[in-house]
């Protein structure tokens, strides 16, 4: 009988979840922009996807490493999400600028 090794013989035997974890860990070791691992003290890692960047490789360079930070990709995805109306329910009636002004004037009196 052959003894099983603690590490899989091929990548096909690695569960997909473990492969994703390894891929994420590898991406955190390199700057996503310049693909270098130098100047690790200036690395900032996304709190959402764990992608890392040098502070000086960002489109708007950072002077310090922030404690909470999102990468440009995750930030764009968050901004693209449909937002709930803030403070107001959606009106069932549509107004033109004139009709809204008339309604506002009636409200004032």
mmCIF file of N, CA and C in Angstrom:
data_model
loop_
_atom_site.group_PDB
_atom_site.id
_atom_site.type_symbol
_atom_site.label_atom_id
_atom_site.label_comp_id
_atom_site.label_asym_id
_atom_site.label_seq_id
_atom_site.Cartn_x
_atom_site.Cartn_y
_atom_site.Cartn_z
ATOM 1 N N UNK A 1 0.824 -1.199 0.000
ATOM 2 C CA UNK A 1 0.000 0.000 0.000
ATOM 3 C C UNK A 1 0.857 1.247 0.000
ATOM 4 N N UNK A 2 0.453 2.229 -0.809
ATOM 5 C CA UNK A 2 1.192 3.496 -0.845
ATOM 6 C C UNK A 2 0.626 4.452 0.190
ATOM 7 N N UNK A 3 1.486 5.153 0.853
ATOM 8 C CA UNK A 3 1.007 6.141 1.812
ATOM 9 C C UNK A 3 0.669 7.430 1.072
ATOM 10 N N UNK A 4 -0.363 8.073 1.537
ATOM 11 C CA UNK A 4 -0.764 9.330 0.911
ATOM 12 C C UNK A 4 0.065 10.476 1.450
ATOM 13 N N UNK A 5 0.478 11.317 0.572
ATOM 14 C CA UNK A 5 1.234 12.504 0.944
ATOM 15 C C UNK A 5 0.259 13.550 1.470
ATOM 16 N N UNK A 6 0.729 14.441 2.310
ATOM 17 C CA UNK A 6 -0.145 15.489 2.832
ATOM 18 C C UNK A 6 -0.414 16.556 1.787
ATOM 19 N N UNK A 7 0.405 16.611 0.721
ATOM 20 C CA UNK A 7 0.154 17.574 -0.341
ATOM 21 C C UNK A 7 -0.294 16.838 -1.589
ATOM 22 N N UNK A 8 -1.283 17.377 -2.315
ATOM 23 C CA UNK A 8 -1.805 16.706 -3.494
ATOM 24 C C UNK A 8 -0.752 16.602 -4.581
ATOM 25 N N UNK A 9 -0.869 15.575 -5.413
ATOM 26 C CA UNK A 9 0.095 15.333 -6.473
ATOM 27 C C UNK A 9 -0.089 16.290 -7.635
ATOM 28 N N UNK A 10 -1.325 16.723 -7.883
ATOM 29 C CA UNK A 10 -1.556 17.640 -8.997
ATOM 30 C C UNK A 10 -2.554 18.698 -8.588
ATOM 31 N N UNK A 11 -2.606 19.784 -9.371
ATOM 32 C CA UNK A 11 -3.530 20.871 -9.043
ATOM 33 C C UNK A 11 -4.982 20.435 -9.212
ATOM 34 N N UNK A 12 -5.226 19.385 -9.998
ATOM 35 C CA UNK A 12 -6.589 18.893 -10.172
ATOM 36 C C UNK A 12 -7.136 18.321 -8.872
ATOM 37 N N UNK A 13 -6.254 17.857 -7.984
ATOM 38 C CA UNK A 13 -6.687 17.290 -6.712
ATOM 39 C C UNK A 13 -6.914 18.354 -5.643
ATOM 40 N N UNK A 14 -6.516 19.600 -5.905
ATOM 41 C CA UNK A 14 -6.702 20.684 -4.950
ATOM 42 C C UNK A 14 -8.135 21.185 -5.059
ATOM 43 N N UNK A 15 -8.884 21.192 -3.959
ATOM 44 C CA UNK A 15 -10.262 21.686 -4.007
ATOM 45 C C UNK A 15 -10.307 23.128 -4.512
ATOM 46 N N UNK A 16 -11.371 23.473 -5.223
ATOM 47 C CA UNK A 16 -11.465 24.810 -5.826
ATOM 48 C C UNK A 16 -11.397 25.919 -4.777
ATOM 49 N N UNK A 17 -11.967 25.709 -3.599
ATOM 50 C CA UNK A 17 -11.896 26.715 -2.536
ATOM 51 C C UNK A 17 -10.469 26.970 -2.097
ATOM 52 N N UNK A 18 -9.681 25.899 -2.008
ATOM 53 C CA UNK A 18 -8.272 26.041 -1.625
ATOM 54 C C UNK A 18 -7.496 26.758 -2.726
ATOM 55 N N UNK A 19 -7.830 26.457 -3.987
ATOM 56 C CA UNK A 19 -7.147 27.141 -5.100
ATOM 57 C C UNK A 19 -7.424 28.632 -5.051
ATOM 58 N N UNK A 20 -8.682 29.020 -4.768
ATOM 59 C CA UNK A 20 -9.021 30.443 -4.665
ATOM 60 C C UNK A 20 -8.251 31.090 -3.528
ATOM 61 N N UNK A 21 -8.144 30.395 -2.398
ATOM 62 C CA UNK A 21 -7.407 30.933 -1.253
ATOM 63 C C UNK A 21 -5.940 31.129 -1.601
ATOM 64 N N UNK A 22 -5.341 30.152 -2.271
ATOM 65 C CA UNK A 22 -3.942 30.270 -2.678
ATOM 66 C C UNK A 22 -3.751 31.409 -3.672
ATOM 67 N N UNK A 23 -4.696 31.555 -4.597
ATOM 68 C CA UNK A 23 -4.613 32.625 -5.589
ATOM 69 C C UNK A 23 -4.686 33.983 -4.914
ATOM 70 N N UNK A 24 -5.585 34.118 -3.933
ATOM 71 C CA UNK A 24 -5.702 35.374 -3.188
ATOM 72 C C UNK A 24 -4.421 35.672 -2.412
ATOM 73 N N UNK A 25 -3.870 34.655 -1.786
ATOM 74 C CA UNK A 25 -2.635 34.847 -1.019
ATOM 75 C C UNK A 25 -1.502 35.292 -1.937
ATOM 76 N N UNK A 26 -1.417 34.697 -3.116
ATOM 77 C CA UNK A 26 -0.376 35.080 -4.071
ATOM 78 C C UNK A 26 -0.580 36.505 -4.554
ATOM 79 N N UNK A 27 -1.846 36.904 -4.778
ATOM 80 C CA UNK A 27 -2.093 38.258 -5.267
ATOM 81 C C UNK A 27 -1.763 39.302 -4.208
ATOM 82 N N UNK A 28 -1.821 38.932 -2.947
ATOM 83 C CA UNK A 28 -1.499 39.866 -1.870
ATOM 84 C C UNK A 28 0.004 40.077 -1.738
ATOM 85 N N UNK A 29 0.802 39.240 -2.376
ATOM 86 C CA UNK A 29 2.258 39.354 -2.285
ATOM 87 C C UNK A 29 2.851 40.285 -3.333
ATOM 88 N N UNK A 30 2.078 40.611 -4.363
ATOM 89 C CA UNK A 30 2.555 41.475 -5.437
ATOM 90 C C UNK A 30 1.659 42.690 -5.567
ATOM 91 N N UNK A 31 2.263 43.808 -5.954
ATOM 92 C CA UNK A 31 1.483 45.005 -6.252
ATOM 93 C C UNK A 31 0.685 44.738 -7.521
ATOM 94 N N UNK A 32 -0.598 44.990 -7.476
ATOM 95 C CA UNK A 32 -1.479 44.741 -8.616
ATOM 96 C C UNK A 32 -1.129 45.645 -9.799
ATOM 97 N N UNK A 33 -0.523 46.776 -9.522
ATOM 98 C CA UNK A 33 -0.188 47.730 -10.578
ATOM 99 C C UNK A 33 1.160 47.435 -11.234
ATOM 100 N N UNK A 34 2.215 47.368 -10.436
ATOM 101 C CA UNK A 34 3.569 47.190 -11.003
ATOM 102 C C UNK A 34 4.052 45.744 -10.964
ATOM 103 N N UNK A 35 3.302 44.881 -10.276
ATOM 104 C CA UNK A 35 3.615 43.460 -10.140
ATOM 105 C C UNK A 35 4.977 43.189 -9.500
ATOM 106 N N UNK A 36 5.366 44.064 -8.575
ATOM 107 C CA UNK A 36 6.611 43.872 -7.828
ATOM 108 C C UNK A 36 6.275 43.663 -6.355
ATOM 109 N N UNK A 37 7.184 42.997 -5.662
ATOM 110 C CA UNK A 37 6.959 42.742 -4.241
ATOM 111 C C UNK A 37 7.891 43.568 -3.359
ATOM 112 N N UNK A 38 8.583 44.528 -3.943
ATOM 113 C CA UNK A 38 9.495 45.376 -3.179
ATOM 114 C C UNK A 38 8.717 46.424 -2.386
ATOM 115 N N UNK A 39 9.374 47.085 -1.460
ATOM 116 C CA UNK A 39 8.781 48.153 -0.644
ATOM 117 C C UNK A 39 7.503 47.705 0.056
ATOM 118 N N UNK A 40 7.580 46.562 0.731
ATOM 119 C CA UNK A 40 6.409 45.987 1.400
ATOM 120 C C UNK A 40 5.816 46.925 2.463
ATOM 121 N N UNK A 41 6.640 47.829 3.003
ATOM 122 C CA UNK A 41 6.129 48.769 4.012
ATOM 123 C C UNK A 41 5.109 49.741 3.430
ATOM 124 N N UNK A 42 5.133 49.925 2.113
ATOM 125 C CA UNK A 42 4.188 50.849 1.485
ATOM 126 C C UNK A 42 3.029 50.120 0.818
ATOM 127 N N UNK A 43 2.848 48.831 1.111
ATOM 128 C CA UNK A 43 1.729 48.065 0.552
ATOM 129 C C UNK A 43 0.450 48.408 1.298
ATOM 130 N N UNK A 44 -0.616 48.531 0.542
ATOM 131 C CA UNK A 44 -1.950 48.679 1.111
ATOM 132 C C UNK A 44 -2.781 47.559 0.492
ATOM 133 N N UNK A 45 -3.550 46.850 1.332
ATOM 134 C CA UNK A 45 -4.318 45.692 0.887
ATOM 135 C C UNK A 45 -5.805 45.979 1.013
ATOM 136 N N UNK A 46 -6.546 45.654 -0.035
ATOM 137 C CA UNK A 46 -7.990 45.875 -0.065
ATOM 138 C C UNK A 46 -8.671 45.040 1.013
ATOM 139 N N UNK A 47 -9.581 45.661 1.741
ATOM 140 C CA UNK A 47 -10.325 44.963 2.788
ATOM 141 C C UNK A 47 -11.421 44.066 2.224
ATOM 142 N N UNK A 48 -11.742 44.220 0.939
ATOM 143 C CA UNK A 48 -12.772 43.398 0.307
ATOM 144 C C UNK A 48 -12.177 42.173 -0.381
ATOM 145 N N UNK A 49 -11.178 42.379 -1.241
ATOM 146 C CA UNK A 49 -10.693 41.285 -2.099
ATOM 147 C C UNK A 49 -9.243 40.897 -1.833
ATOM 148 N N UNK A 50 -8.574 41.546 -0.945
ATOM 149 C CA UNK A 50 -7.175 41.314 -0.548
ATOM 150 C C UNK A 50 -6.159 41.579 -1.662
ATOM 151 N N UNK A 51 -6.523 42.328 -2.696
ATOM 152 C CA UNK A 51 -5.553 42.756 -3.698
ATOM 153 C C UNK A 51 -4.675 43.830 -3.073
ATOM 154 N N UNK A 52 -3.376 43.792 -3.368
ATOM 155 C CA UNK A 52 -2.450 44.758 -2.784
ATOM 156 C C UNK A 52 -1.896 45.709 -3.832
ATOM 157 N N UNK A 53 -1.583 46.907 -3.381
ATOM 158 C CA UNK A 53 -0.959 47.942 -4.200
ATOM 159 C C UNK A 53 0.102 48.638 -3.360
ATOM 160 N N UNK A 54 1.111 49.187 -4.022
ATOM 161 C CA UNK A 54 1.987 50.140 -3.347
ATOM 162 C C UNK A 54 1.197 51.443 -3.228
ATOM 163 N N UNK A 55 1.406 52.171 -2.160
ATOM 164 C CA UNK A 55 0.706 53.450 -2.008
ATOM 165 C C UNK A 55 1.081 54.401 -3.140
ATOM 166 N N UNK A 56 2.307 54.298 -3.646
ATOM 167 C CA UNK A 56 2.769 55.196 -4.715
ATOM 168 C C UNK A 56 2.382 54.721 -6.111
ATOM 169 N N UNK A 57 1.830 53.526 -6.256
ATOM 170 C CA UNK A 57 1.383 53.011 -7.562
ATOM 171 C C UNK A 57 -0.079 53.326 -7.849
ATOM 172 N N UNK A 58 -0.801 53.831 -6.883
ATOM 173 C CA UNK A 58 -2.212 54.158 -7.087
ATOM 174 C C UNK A 58 -2.348 55.399 -7.955
ATOM 175 N N UNK A 59 -3.474 55.519 -8.646
ATOM 176 C CA UNK A 59 -3.711 56.665 -9.513
ATOM 177 C C UNK A 59 -3.610 57.971 -8.722
ATOM 178 N N UNK A 60 -4.147 57.946 -7.515
ATOM 179 C CA UNK A 60 -3.942 59.047 -6.572
ATOM 180 C C UNK A 60 -3.100 58.471 -5.438
ATOM 181 N N UNK A 61 -1.783 58.698 -5.476
ATOM 182 C CA UNK A 61 -0.900 58.100 -4.464
ATOM 183 C C UNK A 61 -1.309 58.494 -3.044
ATOM 184 N N UNK A 62 -1.146 57.563 -2.126
ATOM 185 C CA UNK A 62 -1.455 57.817 -0.715
ATOM 186 C C UNK A 62 -0.166 58.158 0.021
ATOM 187 N N UNK A 63 -0.229 59.101 0.938
ATOM 188 C CA UNK A 63 0.961 59.471 1.706
ATOM 189 C C UNK A 63 1.177 58.549 2.900
ATOM 190 N N UNK A 64 0.101 57.898 3.358
ATOM 191 C CA UNK A 64 0.189 56.943 4.470
ATOM 192 C C UNK A 64 -0.631 55.701 4.123
ATOM 193 N N UNK A 65 -0.354 54.611 4.802
ATOM 194 C CA UNK A 65 -1.131 53.387 4.628
ATOM 195 C C UNK A 65 -2.349 53.488 5.543
ATOM 196 N N UNK A 66 -3.563 53.557 4.979
ATOM 197 C CA UNK A 66 -4.762 53.683 5.815
ATOM 198 C C UNK A 66 -5.101 52.372 6.510
ATOM 199 N N UNK A 67 -5.841 52.463 7.606
ATOM 200 C CA UNK A 67 -6.219 51.244 8.331
ATOM 201 C C UNK A 67 -7.344 50.497 7.618
ATOM 202 N N UNK A 68 -8.214 51.215 6.924
ATOM 203 C CA UNK A 68 -9.302 50.610 6.153
ATOM 204 C C UNK A 68 -9.204 51.166 4.743
ATOM 205 N N UNK A 69 -9.206 50.264 3.752
ATOM 206 C CA UNK A 69 -9.023 50.726 2.372
ATOM 207 C C UNK A 69 -9.655 49.742 1.406
ATOM 208 N N UNK A 70 -10.234 50.245 0.306
ATOM 209 C CA UNK A 70 -10.764 49.421 -0.773
ATOM 210 C C UNK A 70 -10.027 49.756 -2.064
ATOM 211 N N UNK A 71 -9.749 48.718 -2.842
ATOM 212 C CA UNK A 71 -9.049 48.907 -4.109
ATOM 213 C C UNK A 71 -9.972 49.585 -5.118
ATOM 214 N N UNK A 72 -9.403 50.140 -6.198
ATOM 215 C CA UNK A 72 -10.237 50.815 -7.207
ATOM 216 C C UNK A 72 -11.334 49.916 -7.780
ATOM 217 N N UNK A 73 -11.071 48.635 -7.975
ATOM 218 C CA UNK A 73 -12.069 47.723 -8.541
ATOM 219 C C UNK A 73 -13.249 47.538 -7.590
ATOM 220 N N UNK A 74 -12.963 47.291 -6.312
ATOM 221 C CA UNK A 74 -14.037 47.099 -5.323
ATOM 222 C C UNK A 74 -14.791 48.406 -5.077
ATOM 223 N N UNK A 75 -14.086 49.525 -5.092
ATOM 224 C CA UNK A 75 -14.735 50.822 -4.904
ATOM 225 C C UNK A 75 -15.678 51.122 -6.063
ATOM 226 N N UNK A 76 -15.240 50.837 -7.294
ATOM 227 C CA UNK A 76 -16.097 51.056 -8.463
ATOM 228 C C UNK A 76 -17.326 50.154 -8.404
ATOM 229 N N UNK A 77 -17.145 48.916 -7.967
ATOM 230 C CA UNK A 77 -18.279 47.990 -7.851
ATOM 231 C C UNK A 77 -19.273 48.491 -6.805
ATOM 232 N N UNK A 78 -18.780 49.025 -5.707
ATOM 233 C CA UNK A 78 -19.658 49.555 -4.656
ATOM 234 C C UNK A 78 -20.417 50.782 -5.149
ATOM 235 N N UNK A 79 -19.744 51.642 -5.894
ATOM 236 C CA UNK A 79 -20.394 52.851 -6.413
ATOM 237 C C UNK A 79 -21.437 52.527 -7.481
ATOM 238 N N UNK A 80 -21.256 51.424 -8.188
ATOM 239 C CA UNK A 80 -22.179 51.039 -9.258
ATOM 240 C C UNK A 80 -23.449 50.376 -8.732
ATOM 241 N N UNK A 81 -23.462 50.003 -7.465
ATOM 242 C CA UNK A 81 -24.644 49.340 -6.896
ATOM 243 C C UNK A 81 -25.829 50.301 -6.856
ATOM 244 N N UNK A 82 -27.020 49.749 -7.054
ATOM 245 C CA UNK A 82 -28.249 50.521 -6.961
ATOM 246 C C UNK A 82 -28.419 50.985 -5.513
ATOM 247 N N UNK A 83 -28.597 52.250 -5.316
ATOM 248 C CA UNK A 83 -28.744 52.797 -3.971
ATOM 249 C C UNK A 83 -30.214 52.934 -3.610
ATOM 250 N N UNK A 84 -30.508 52.712 -2.348
ATOM 251 C CA UNK A 84 -31.855 52.950 -1.851
ATOM 252 C C UNK A 84 -32.043 54.456 -1.742
ATOM 253 N N UNK A 85 -33.271 54.933 -1.972
ATOM 254 C CA UNK A 85 -33.510 56.369 -1.845
ATOM 255 C C UNK A 85 -33.201 56.815 -0.415
ATOM 256 N N UNK A 86 -32.529 57.926 -0.289
ATOM 257 C CA UNK A 86 -32.133 58.417 1.023
ATOM 258 C C UNK A 86 -33.186 59.362 1.579
ATOM 259 N N UNK A 87 -33.844 58.940 2.623
ATOM 260 C CA UNK A 87 -34.751 59.821 3.334
ATOM 261 C C UNK A 87 -36.135 59.979 2.731
ATOM 262 N N UNK A 88 -36.350 59.571 1.490
ATOM 263 C CA UNK A 88 -37.642 59.759 0.849
ATOM 264 C C UNK A 88 -38.081 58.469 0.179
ATOM 265 N N UNK A 89 -39.357 58.206 0.240
ATOM 266 C CA UNK A 89 -39.899 57.085 -0.526
ATOM 267 C C UNK A 89 -40.060 57.551 -1.961
ATOM 268 N N UNK A 90 -40.039 56.635 -2.891
ATOM 269 C CA UNK A 90 -40.257 56.992 -4.284
ATOM 270 C C UNK A 90 -41.689 57.474 -4.463
ATOM 271 N N UNK A 91 -41.843 58.616 -5.101
ATOM 272 C CA UNK A 91 -43.169 59.170 -5.332
ATOM 273 C C UNK A 91 -43.897 58.345 -6.382
ATOM 274 N N UNK A 92 -45.177 58.208 -6.179
ATOM 275 C CA UNK A 92 -45.990 57.472 -7.150
ATOM 276 C C UNK A 92 -46.362 58.379 -8.319
ATOM 277 N N UNK A 93 -46.311 59.686 -8.088
ATOM 278 C CA UNK A 93 -46.660 60.659 -9.111
ATOM 279 C C UNK A 93 -45.383 61.326 -9.621
ATOM 280 N N UNK A 94 -45.334 61.558 -10.918
ATOM 281 C CA UNK A 94 -44.194 62.263 -11.478
ATOM 282 C C UNK A 94 -44.535 63.739 -11.607
ATOM 283 N N UNK A 95 -43.537 64.600 -11.386
ATOM 284 C CA UNK A 95 -43.736 66.038 -11.434
ATOM 285 C C UNK A 95 -42.818 66.645 -12.481
ATOM 286 N N UNK A 96 -43.322 67.703 -13.115
ATOM 287 C CA UNK A 96 -42.436 68.543 -13.921
ATOM 288 C C UNK A 96 -41.890 69.596 -12.966
ATOM 289 N N UNK A 97 -40.973 70.392 -13.429
ATOM 290 C CA UNK A 97 -40.422 71.433 -12.570
ATOM 291 C C UNK A 97 -41.516 72.421 -12.169
ATOM 292 N N UNK A 98 -42.397 72.769 -13.105
ATOM 293 C CA UNK A 98 -43.482 73.710 -12.801
ATOM 294 C C UNK A 98 -44.469 73.135 -11.798
ATOM 295 N N UNK A 99 -44.899 71.886 -12.015
ATOM 296 C CA UNK A 99 -45.880 71.307 -11.097
ATOM 297 C C UNK A 99 -45.277 71.067 -9.717
ATOM 298 N N UNK A 100 -43.997 70.737 -9.665
ATOM 299 C CA UNK A 100 -43.352 70.577 -8.362
ATOM 300 C C UNK A 100 -43.269 71.923 -7.647
ATOM 301 N N UNK A 101 -42.966 72.988 -8.387
ATOM 302 C CA UNK A 101 -42.910 74.331 -7.798
ATOM 303 C C UNK A 101 -44.257 74.737 -7.247
ATOM 304 N N UNK A 102 -45.335 74.441 -8.011
ATOM 305 C CA UNK A 102 -46.691 74.764 -7.533
ATOM 306 C C UNK A 102 -47.017 74.011 -6.265
ATOM 307 N N UNK A 103 -46.658 72.718 -6.237
ATOM 308 C CA UNK A 103 -46.898 71.902 -5.045
ATOM 309 C C UNK A 103 -46.102 72.449 -3.851
ATOM 310 N N UNK A 104 -44.864 72.845 -4.091
ATOM 311 C CA UNK A 104 -44.028 73.381 -3.013
ATOM 312 C C UNK A 104 -44.606 74.689 -2.495
ATOM 313 N N UNK A 105 -45.105 75.523 -3.377
ATOM 314 C CA UNK A 105 -45.710 76.792 -2.946
ATOM 315 C C UNK A 105 -46.954 76.545 -2.105
ATOM 316 N N UNK A 106 -47.782 75.561 -2.508
ATOM 317 C CA UNK A 106 -48.982 75.230 -1.715
ATOM 318 C C UNK A 106 -48.560 74.710 -0.337
ATOM 319 N N UNK A 107 -47.467 73.964 -0.271
ATOM 320 C CA UNK A 107 -46.977 73.417 0.985
ATOM 321 C C UNK A 107 -46.535 74.539 1.924
ATOM 322 N N UNK A 108 -45.940 75.610 1.358
ATOM 323 C CA UNK A 108 -45.439 76.728 2.168
ATOM 324 C C UNK A 108 -46.566 77.485 2.842
ATOM 325 N N UNK A 109 -47.744 77.516 2.214
ATOM 326 C CA UNK A 109 -48.857 78.311 2.769
ATOM 327 C C UNK A 109 -49.711 77.533 3.726
#
